[in-house]
mmCIF file of C-alpha atoms and ligand atoms in Angstrom:
data_model
loop_
_atom_site.group_PDB
_atom_site.id
_atom_site.type_symbol
_atom_site.label_atom_id
_atom_site.label_comp_id
_atom_site.label_asym_id
_atom_site.label_seq_id
_atom_site.Cartn_x
_atom_site.Cartn_y
_atom_site.Cartn_z
ATOM 1 C CA MET A 13 34.973 6.194 -47.304
ATOM 2 C CA HIS A 14 37.353 8.376 -45.187
ATOM 3 C CA TRP A 15 38.033 12.081 -44.423
ATOM 4 C CA GLN A 16 41.654 12.982 -44.746
ATOM 5 C CA THR A 17 42.703 15.568 -42.116
ATOM 6 C CA ARG A 18 46.090 16.856 -41.249
ATOM 7 C CA ARG A 19 47.082 14.239 -38.741
ATOM 8 C CA PHE A 20 44.287 11.664 -38.985
ATOM 9 C CA ARG A 21 42.570 9.700 -41.743
ATOM 10 C CA VAL A 22 39.034 9.515 -40.317
ATOM 11 C CA ASP A 23 37.437 6.186 -41.079
ATOM 12 C CA LEU A 24 33.822 6.868 -42.150
ATOM 13 C CA SER A 25 32.729 3.209 -42.363
ATOM 14 C CA ARG A 26 30.627 4.135 -39.302
ATOM 15 C CA PRO A 27 29.087 7.489 -38.304
ATOM 16 C CA ARG A 28 31.452 9.789 -36.376
ATOM 17 C CA VAL A 29 30.575 12.276 -33.644
ATOM 18 C CA MET A 30 31.986 15.789 -33.725
ATOM 19 C CA GLY A 31 31.796 17.456 -30.287
ATOM 20 C CA ILE A 32 31.081 21.167 -30.174
ATOM 21 C CA VAL A 33 33.254 23.400 -28.047
ATOM 22 C CA ASN A 34 31.947 26.954 -28.230
ATOM 23 C CA VAL A 35 34.402 29.319 -26.511
ATOM 24 C CA THR A 36 31.862 32.171 -26.826
ATOM 25 C CA PRO A 37 29.673 34.158 -24.446
ATOM 26 C CA ASP A 38 26.665 34.083 -26.799
ATOM 27 C CA SER A 39 26.289 30.780 -28.644
ATOM 28 C CA PHE A 40 22.645 29.984 -29.146
ATOM 29 C CA SER A 41 22.527 27.009 -26.777
ATOM 30 C CA ASP A 42 25.668 26.947 -24.643
ATOM 31 C CA GLY A 43 26.980 30.518 -24.809
ATOM 32 C CA GLY A 44 28.962 31.290 -21.631
ATOM 33 C CA SER A 45 28.975 27.675 -20.474
ATOM 34 C CA HIS A 46 32.718 27.247 -21.200
ATOM 35 C CA ASP A 47 33.881 30.536 -22.601
ATOM 36 C CA ASP A 48 37.072 30.852 -20.644
ATOM 37 C CA THR A 49 40.173 28.830 -21.490
ATOM 38 C CA ARG A 50 40.192 26.609 -18.427
ATOM 39 C CA THR A 51 36.614 25.501 -18.632
ATOM 40 C CA ALA A 52 36.767 25.116 -22.429
ATOM 41 C CA ILE A 53 39.774 22.783 -22.109
ATOM 42 C CA ALA A 54 37.962 20.785 -19.427
ATOM 43 C CA HIS A 55 34.989 20.574 -21.807
ATOM 44 C CA CYS A 56 37.288 19.252 -24.608
ATOM 45 C CA GLU A 57 38.560 16.601 -22.247
ATOM 46 C CA ARG A 58 35.045 15.642 -21.167
ATOM 47 C CA LEU A 59 33.831 15.298 -24.757
ATOM 48 C CA VAL A 60 36.741 13.099 -25.723
ATOM 49 C CA ALA A 61 36.115 10.977 -22.638
ATOM 50 C CA GLU A 62 32.498 10.697 -23.674
ATOM 51 C CA GLY A 63 33.541 9.376 -27.082
ATOM 52 C CA ALA A 64 33.840 12.347 -29.392
ATOM 53 C CA ASP A 65 35.685 11.267 -32.593
ATOM 54 C CA ILE A 66 36.441 14.921 -33.518
ATOM 55 C CA LEU A 67 36.359 18.236 -31.631
ATOM 56 C CA ASP A 68 35.076 21.439 -33.211
ATOM 57 C CA ILE A 69 36.289 24.615 -31.538
ATOM 58 C CA GLY A 70 34.609 27.922 -32.238
ATOM 59 C CA GLY A 71 35.246 31.443 -31.082
ATOM 60 C CA GLU A 72 32.307 33.289 -32.742
ATOM 61 C CA SER A 73 28.583 32.519 -32.653
ATOM 62 C CA THR A 74 26.906 32.046 -35.982
ATOM 63 C CA ARG A 75 23.368 32.213 -34.645
ATOM 64 C CA PRO A 76 20.863 34.379 -36.523
ATOM 65 C CA GLY A 77 21.587 37.977 -35.647
ATOM 66 C CA ALA A 78 24.977 37.285 -33.985
ATOM 67 C CA PRO A 79 27.273 40.249 -33.813
ATOM 68 C CA ARG A 80 30.549 40.000 -35.639
ATOM 69 C CA VAL A 81 33.758 39.309 -33.675
ATOM 70 C CA ASP A 82 37.074 40.566 -35.063
ATOM 71 C CA ALA A 83 39.818 38.092 -35.978
ATOM 72 C CA ASP A 84 42.083 38.988 -33.036
ATOM 73 C CA MET A 85 39.266 38.532 -30.491
ATOM 74 C CA GLU A 86 38.124 35.248 -32.095
ATOM 75 C CA TRP A 87 41.717 33.894 -32.152
ATOM 76 C CA GLU A 88 42.360 35.079 -28.572
ATOM 77 C CA ARG A 89 39.301 33.098 -27.412
ATOM 78 C CA ILE A 90 40.373 29.762 -28.969
ATOM 79 C CA ALA A 91 44.187 29.800 -29.244
ATOM 80 C CA ASP A 92 45.050 28.115 -25.938
ATOM 81 C CA VAL A 93 42.020 25.788 -26.125
ATOM 82 C CA LEU A 94 43.160 24.609 -29.544
ATOM 83 C CA THR A 95 46.733 23.981 -28.300
ATOM 84 C CA ALA A 96 45.382 21.860 -25.449
ATOM 85 C CA ALA A 97 42.795 20.025 -27.577
ATOM 86 C CA LEU A 98 45.538 18.997 -30.027
ATOM 87 C CA GLN A 99 47.028 16.876 -27.234
ATOM 88 C CA LEU A 100 43.913 14.754 -26.759
ATOM 89 C CA GLY A 101 44.469 12.249 -29.593
ATOM 90 C CA VAL A 102 41.513 13.132 -31.813
ATOM 91 C CA PRO A 103 41.250 15.413 -34.893
ATOM 92 C CA VAL A 104 40.589 18.980 -33.928
ATOM 93 C CA SER A 105 38.553 21.302 -36.144
ATOM 94 C CA VAL A 106 38.364 25.077 -35.908
ATOM 95 C CA ASP A 107 34.962 26.597 -36.770
ATOM 96 C CA THR A 108 35.768 29.902 -38.447
ATOM 97 C CA CYS A 109 35.086 31.770 -41.700
ATOM 98 C CA LYS A 110 37.986 34.275 -41.367
ATOM 99 C CA PRO A 111 41.122 33.491 -43.392
ATOM 100 C CA GLU A 112 43.363 35.145 -40.807
ATOM 101 C CA VAL A 113 41.946 32.904 -38.094
ATOM 102 C CA MET A 114 42.277 29.891 -40.440
ATOM 103 C CA ARG A 115 45.966 30.676 -40.979
ATOM 104 C CA ARG A 116 46.660 31.048 -37.282
ATOM 105 C CA ALA A 117 44.750 27.849 -36.490
ATOM 106 C CA LEU A 118 46.631 25.920 -39.187
ATOM 107 C CA ASP A 119 49.952 27.286 -38.003
ATOM 108 C CA ALA A 120 49.023 26.029 -34.555
ATOM 109 C CA GLY A 121 48.332 22.576 -35.971
ATOM 110 C CA ALA A 122 44.526 22.405 -36.486
ATOM 111 C CA ASP A 123 43.536 19.256 -38.361
ATOM 112 C CA ILE A 124 40.341 20.630 -39.944
ATOM 113 C CA ILE A 125 38.865 23.986 -40.913
ATOM 114 C CA ASN A 126 35.086 24.038 -40.553
ATOM 115 C CA ASP A 127 33.876 27.088 -42.507
ATOM 116 C CA VAL A 128 30.090 27.839 -42.389
ATOM 117 C CA GLN A 129 30.710 30.080 -45.397
ATOM 118 C CA ALA A 130 32.429 27.335 -47.422
ATOM 119 C CA LEU A 131 35.758 29.179 -47.942
ATOM 120 C CA GLN A 132 34.076 32.040 -49.865
ATOM 121 C CA LYS A 133 35.825 34.911 -48.103
ATOM 122 C CA PRO A 134 38.780 36.384 -50.075
ATOM 123 C CA GLY A 135 41.907 34.492 -49.070
ATOM 124 C CA ALA A 136 40.075 31.564 -47.438
ATOM 125 C CA LEU A 137 40.891 29.001 -50.159
ATOM 126 C CA ALA A 138 44.507 30.113 -50.225
ATOM 127 C CA ALA A 139 44.751 29.908 -46.419
ATOM 128 C CA VAL A 140 43.801 26.263 -46.444
ATOM 129 C CA ALA A 141 45.251 25.003 -49.704
ATOM 130 C CA GLY A 142 48.482 23.168 -49.212
ATOM 131 C CA SER A 143 47.978 22.875 -45.471
ATOM 132 C CA GLY A 144 46.990 19.199 -45.549
ATOM 133 C CA ALA A 145 43.966 20.048 -43.358
ATOM 134 C CA GLY A 146 40.535 18.657 -43.899
ATOM 135 C CA VAL A 147 37.794 21.138 -44.725
ATOM 136 C CA CYS A 148 34.050 21.252 -44.108
ATOM 137 C CA LEU A 149 32.202 23.374 -46.615
ATOM 138 C CA MET A 150 28.763 24.380 -45.334
ATOM 139 C CA HIS A 151 25.827 26.065 -47.187
ATOM 140 C CA MET A 152 24.642 29.410 -45.929
ATOM 141 C CA ARG A 153 23.902 32.762 -47.441
ATOM 142 C CA GLY A 154 25.071 36.234 -46.338
ATOM 143 C CA GLU A 155 26.181 36.818 -42.718
ATOM 144 C CA PRO A 156 24.548 35.562 -39.535
ATOM 145 C CA ALA A 157 23.074 39.028 -38.984
ATOM 146 C CA SER A 158 21.336 39.007 -42.384
ATOM 147 C CA MET A 159 21.013 35.426 -43.485
ATOM 148 C CA MET A 160 17.362 34.907 -42.634
ATOM 149 C CA ASP A 161 16.453 37.675 -45.051
ATOM 150 C CA LEU A 162 17.972 35.474 -47.781
ATOM 151 C CA ALA A 163 15.912 32.404 -46.998
ATOM 152 C CA VAL A 164 14.158 32.242 -50.384
ATOM 153 C CA TYR A 165 14.425 29.134 -52.505
ATOM 154 C CA GLY A 166 12.719 27.638 -55.535
ATOM 155 C CA ASP A 167 14.034 24.131 -54.830
ATOM 156 C CA VAL A 168 16.113 24.199 -51.657
ATOM 157 C CA VAL A 169 17.599 20.713 -52.175
ATOM 158 C CA ALA A 170 18.717 21.490 -55.745
ATOM 159 C CA GLU A 171 20.045 24.955 -54.852
ATOM 160 C CA VAL A 172 21.958 23.770 -51.768
ATOM 161 C CA GLY A 173 23.312 20.836 -53.726
ATOM 162 C CA ALA A 174 24.476 23.035 -56.552
ATOM 163 C CA PHE A 175 26.154 25.424 -54.127
ATOM 164 C CA LEU A 176 28.002 22.663 -52.341
ATOM 165 C CA ALA A 177 29.127 21.064 -55.632
ATOM 166 C CA GLN A 178 30.449 24.446 -56.774
ATOM 167 C CA ARG A 179 32.302 25.049 -53.518
ATOM 168 C CA ALA A 180 33.819 21.583 -53.670
ATOM 169 C CA GLN A 181 35.056 22.306 -57.138
ATOM 170 C CA ALA A 182 36.500 25.592 -56.055
ATOM 171 C CA ALA A 183 38.330 23.753 -53.297
ATOM 172 C CA LEU A 184 39.608 21.142 -55.727
ATOM 173 C CA ASP A 185 40.729 23.906 -58.130
ATOM 174 C CA SER A 186 42.718 25.478 -55.308
ATOM 175 C CA GLY A 187 44.612 22.247 -54.722
ATOM 176 C CA ILE A 188 42.633 20.894 -51.801
ATOM 177 C CA PRO A 189 42.515 17.065 -52.272
ATOM 178 C CA ALA A 190 39.095 15.518 -52.818
ATOM 179 C CA ASP A 191 39.434 13.254 -49.775
ATOM 180 C CA ALA A 192 39.996 16.279 -47.529
ATOM 181 C CA ILE A 193 36.657 17.806 -48.415
ATOM 182 C CA ALA A 194 33.365 17.249 -46.427
ATOM 183 C CA LEU A 195 30.067 19.003 -47.239
ATOM 184 C CA ASP A 196 27.337 20.247 -44.933
ATOM 185 C CA PRO A 197 23.738 21.326 -45.752
ATOM 186 C CA GLY A 198 23.847 24.090 -43.135
ATOM 187 C CA TYR A 199 20.640 23.364 -41.273
ATOM 188 C CA GLY A 200 19.379 26.549 -39.605
ATOM 189 C CA PHE A 201 21.460 28.878 -41.803
ATOM 190 C CA ALA A 202 19.501 31.155 -44.203
ATOM 191 C CA LYS A 203 16.705 28.623 -44.093
ATOM 192 C CA THR A 204 13.178 28.561 -42.618
ATOM 193 C CA ALA A 205 11.964 25.502 -40.673
ATOM 194 C CA GLU A 206 10.220 24.360 -43.844
ATOM 195 C CA HIS A 207 13.390 24.739 -45.846
ATOM 196 C CA ASN A 208 15.383 22.780 -43.201
ATOM 197 C CA LEU A 209 12.876 19.892 -43.202
ATOM 198 C CA ARG A 210 12.556 19.834 -46.990
ATOM 199 C CA LEU A 211 16.380 19.759 -47.219
ATOM 200 C CA PHE A 212 16.504 17.048 -44.568
ATOM 201 C CA ALA A 213 14.005 14.983 -46.531
ATOM 202 C CA GLY A 214 16.239 15.328 -49.610
ATOM 203 C CA GLN A 215 19.550 14.937 -47.720
ATOM 204 C CA GLN A 216 20.484 11.721 -49.397
ATOM 205 C CA ARG A 217 20.868 13.661 -52.679
ATOM 206 C CA LEU A 218 23.556 15.741 -50.974
ATOM 207 C CA ALA A 219 25.295 12.550 -49.754
ATOM 208 C CA ASP A 220 25.153 11.315 -53.349
ATOM 209 C CA LEU A 221 27.472 14.141 -54.394
ATOM 210 C CA GLY A 222 30.213 11.725 -53.298
ATOM 211 C CA TYR A 223 31.821 13.631 -50.397
ATOM 212 C CA PRO A 224 31.526 12.896 -46.704
ATOM 213 C CA LEU A 225 28.460 14.661 -45.275
ATOM 214 C CA LEU A 226 28.672 16.469 -41.999
ATOM 215 C CA VAL A 227 25.386 17.489 -40.343
ATOM 216 C CA GLY A 228 24.526 19.721 -37.415
ATOM 217 C CA TRP A 229 20.979 19.552 -36.046
ATOM 218 C CA SER A 230 21.954 19.638 -32.351
ATOM 219 C CA ARG A 231 19.484 21.694 -30.228
ATOM 220 C CA LYS A 232 18.537 23.877 -33.223
ATOM 221 C CA ARG A 233 15.485 26.081 -33.492
ATOM 222 C CA THR A 234 13.577 23.892 -35.991
ATOM 223 C CA LEU A 235 13.666 21.040 -33.424
ATOM 224 C CA GLY A 236 12.122 23.441 -30.942
ATOM 225 C CA GLU A 237 9.374 24.435 -33.385
ATOM 226 C CA ILE A 238 8.499 20.803 -33.986
ATOM 227 C CA THR A 239 8.540 19.761 -30.352
ATOM 228 C CA GLY A 240 7.682 22.989 -28.513
ATOM 229 C CA ARG A 241 10.653 22.432 -26.368
ATOM 230 C CA PRO A 242 13.042 25.208 -25.199
ATOM 231 C CA VAL A 243 16.675 24.896 -26.199
ATOM 232 C CA GLU A 244 17.690 23.183 -22.965
ATOM 233 C CA GLN A 245 15.100 20.399 -23.462
ATOM 234 C CA ARG A 246 16.010 19.397 -27.061
ATOM 235 C CA LEU A 247 18.200 16.345 -26.425
ATOM 236 C CA PRO A 248 15.596 13.733 -27.458
ATOM 237 C CA ALA A 249 14.816 15.706 -30.607
ATOM 238 C CA SER A 250 18.536 16.177 -31.315
ATOM 239 C CA ILE A 251 19.127 12.375 -31.003
ATOM 240 C CA ALA A 252 16.180 11.649 -33.331
ATOM 241 C CA ALA A 253 17.562 14.084 -35.859
ATOM 242 C CA ALA A 254 21.029 12.598 -35.580
ATOM 243 C CA LEU A 255 19.750 9.092 -36.294
ATOM 244 C CA ARG A 256 17.534 10.297 -39.154
ATOM 245 C CA ALA A 257 20.602 12.124 -40.592
ATOM 246 C CA VAL A 258 22.667 8.919 -40.434
ATOM 247 C CA SER A 259 19.902 7.047 -42.195
ATOM 248 C CA ALA A 260 20.042 9.614 -44.962
ATOM 249 C CA GLY A 261 23.770 9.550 -45.634
ATOM 250 C CA ALA A 262 25.394 11.658 -42.873
ATOM 251 C CA ASN A 263 28.915 10.534 -41.974
ATOM 252 C CA VAL A 264 29.733 13.071 -39.238
ATOM 253 C CA ILE A 265 27.208 14.332 -36.718
ATOM 254 C CA ARG A 266 28.084 17.716 -35.043
ATOM 255 C CA VAL A 267 26.597 17.715 -31.558
ATOM 256 C CA HIS A 268 26.709 19.348 -28.087
ATOM 257 C CA ASP A 269 25.616 16.167 -26.275
ATOM 258 C CA VAL A 270 28.291 13.627 -27.176
ATOM 259 C CA ALA A 271 27.660 10.846 -24.663
ATOM 260 C CA ALA A 272 23.985 10.582 -25.580
ATOM 261 C CA THR A 273 24.672 10.682 -29.294
ATOM 262 C CA VAL A 274 27.435 8.069 -28.941
ATOM 263 C CA ASP A 275 24.990 5.748 -27.155
ATOM 264 C CA ALA A 276 22.289 6.310 -29.813
ATOM 265 C CA LEU A 277 24.801 5.506 -32.597
ATOM 266 C CA LYS A 278 25.947 2.374 -30.747
ATOM 267 C CA VAL A 279 22.378 1.045 -30.881
ATOM 268 C CA TRP A 280 22.211 1.935 -34.523
ATOM 269 C CA ALA A 281 25.524 0.116 -35.225
ATOM 270 C CA ALA A 282 24.484 -2.936 -33.193
ATOM 271 C CA VAL A 283 21.493 -3.487 -35.431
ATOM 272 C CA ASP A 284 23.600 -2.986 -38.517
ATOM 273 C CA ALA A 285 26.107 -5.508 -37.159
ATOM 274 C CA ALA A 286 23.333 -8.031 -36.610
ATOM 275 C CA LYS A 287 22.426 -8.083 -40.291
ATOM 276 C CA ILE A 288 23.671 -11.493 -41.526
ATOM 277 C CA GLY A 289 22.326 -11.386 -45.024
ATOM 278 C CA PRO A 290 19.929 -9.536 -47.357
ATOM 279 C CA THR A 291 17.114 -11.952 -46.590
ATOM 280 C CA GLU A 292 17.389 -11.861 -42.782
HETATM 281 N N1 HH2 B 316 29.715 22.623 -40.175
HETATM 282 C C1 HH2 B 316 28.843 23.221 -39.342
HETATM 283 N N2 HH2 B 316 29.278 24.218 -38.500
HETATM 284 C C2 HH2 B 316 28.344 24.790 -37.625
HETATM 285 N N3 HH2 B 316 28.841 25.752 -36.799
HETATM 286 C C3 HH2 B 316 27.907 26.325 -35.908
HETATM 287 C C4 HH2 B 316 26.596 25.922 -35.902
HETATM 288 C C5 HH2 B 316 25.657 26.529 -34.946
HETATM 289 O O1 HH2 B 316 25.661 25.790 -33.780
HETATM 290 P P1 HH2 B 316 26.494 26.224 -32.431
HETATM 291 O O2 HH2 B 316 27.949 26.192 -32.777
HETATM 292 O O3 HH2 B 316 26.032 25.424 -31.270
HETATM 293 O O4 HH2 B 316 26.002 27.695 -32.154
HETATM 294 P P2 HH2 B 316 26.703 29.111 -32.330
HETATM 295 O O5 HH2 B 316 26.991 29.255 -33.814
HETATM 296 O O6 HH2 B 316 25.695 30.068 -31.788
HETATM 297 O O7 HH2 B 316 27.958 29.089 -31.520
HETATM 298 N N4 HH2 B 316 26.115 24.981 -36.730
HETATM 299 C C6 HH2 B 316 27.020 24.376 -37.629
HETATM 300 C C7 HH2 B 316 26.593 23.341 -38.550
HETATM 301 O O8 HH2 B 316 25.422 22.975 -38.546
HETATM 302 N N5 HH2 B 316 27.510 22.804 -39.351
#
């Protein structure tokens, strides 16, 4: 399996690590850590040096209750960071749900559009179609400010799966090639901890839809509810979730802590490589 992005065909025969670069003052776990251009570019360089296969640059927090940021402000935050990141030799994704930011990012050369709203906004599909970019279509409901009010499901795995299948079809219908599409369950978006864990338990059914699966558990609230740890102490839980996600069909793991995740996946891969036959 592979993920076709604008400049790179990402080989998914092994799990890939997507490093998060939040150029925001208010992201739930690293807001303000690198929210000016210079420190954000340095963060991109550090994540690539740590082994990130992909960078994901975002200019607007999507945490529950996050205030909206207008397109000009969002673009102003990430524009120069994107330009610099595109020189680092890895695919660069822009995390946005606004078509006008998508268009600017694609004009600037972005390899991937990562849309937590799965290209639902008017003009989003048209902005990406024909660009040659990869897309990540994630499940959520409503807007970050309201999404937790919409966390009501009869069968969360079936409902998320049906949504993702429908959004993939909409992307195909707009001319986006099948191998450019990745899907994402959207852990932590319009879902309670119980929904997140039930969805995680059924994640393989989402992988069985036949598209690359991108997963983001890194430092998220449900991990804190399970462990009792504050956001700055959730690395062990994030690593555990990353490995469990890989065991349930995830192809790309979206993380803040790249070096630690790369090491964990190296151990995972070493055991896989040691398999010399079905009976061993
Ligand atoms: N595809 C995808 N994109 C995402 N973007 C943001 C966040 C939230 O994490 P973070 O970017 O660290 O926080 P914030 O949205 O507050 O900047 N999670 C996902 C995710 O799980 N999947």
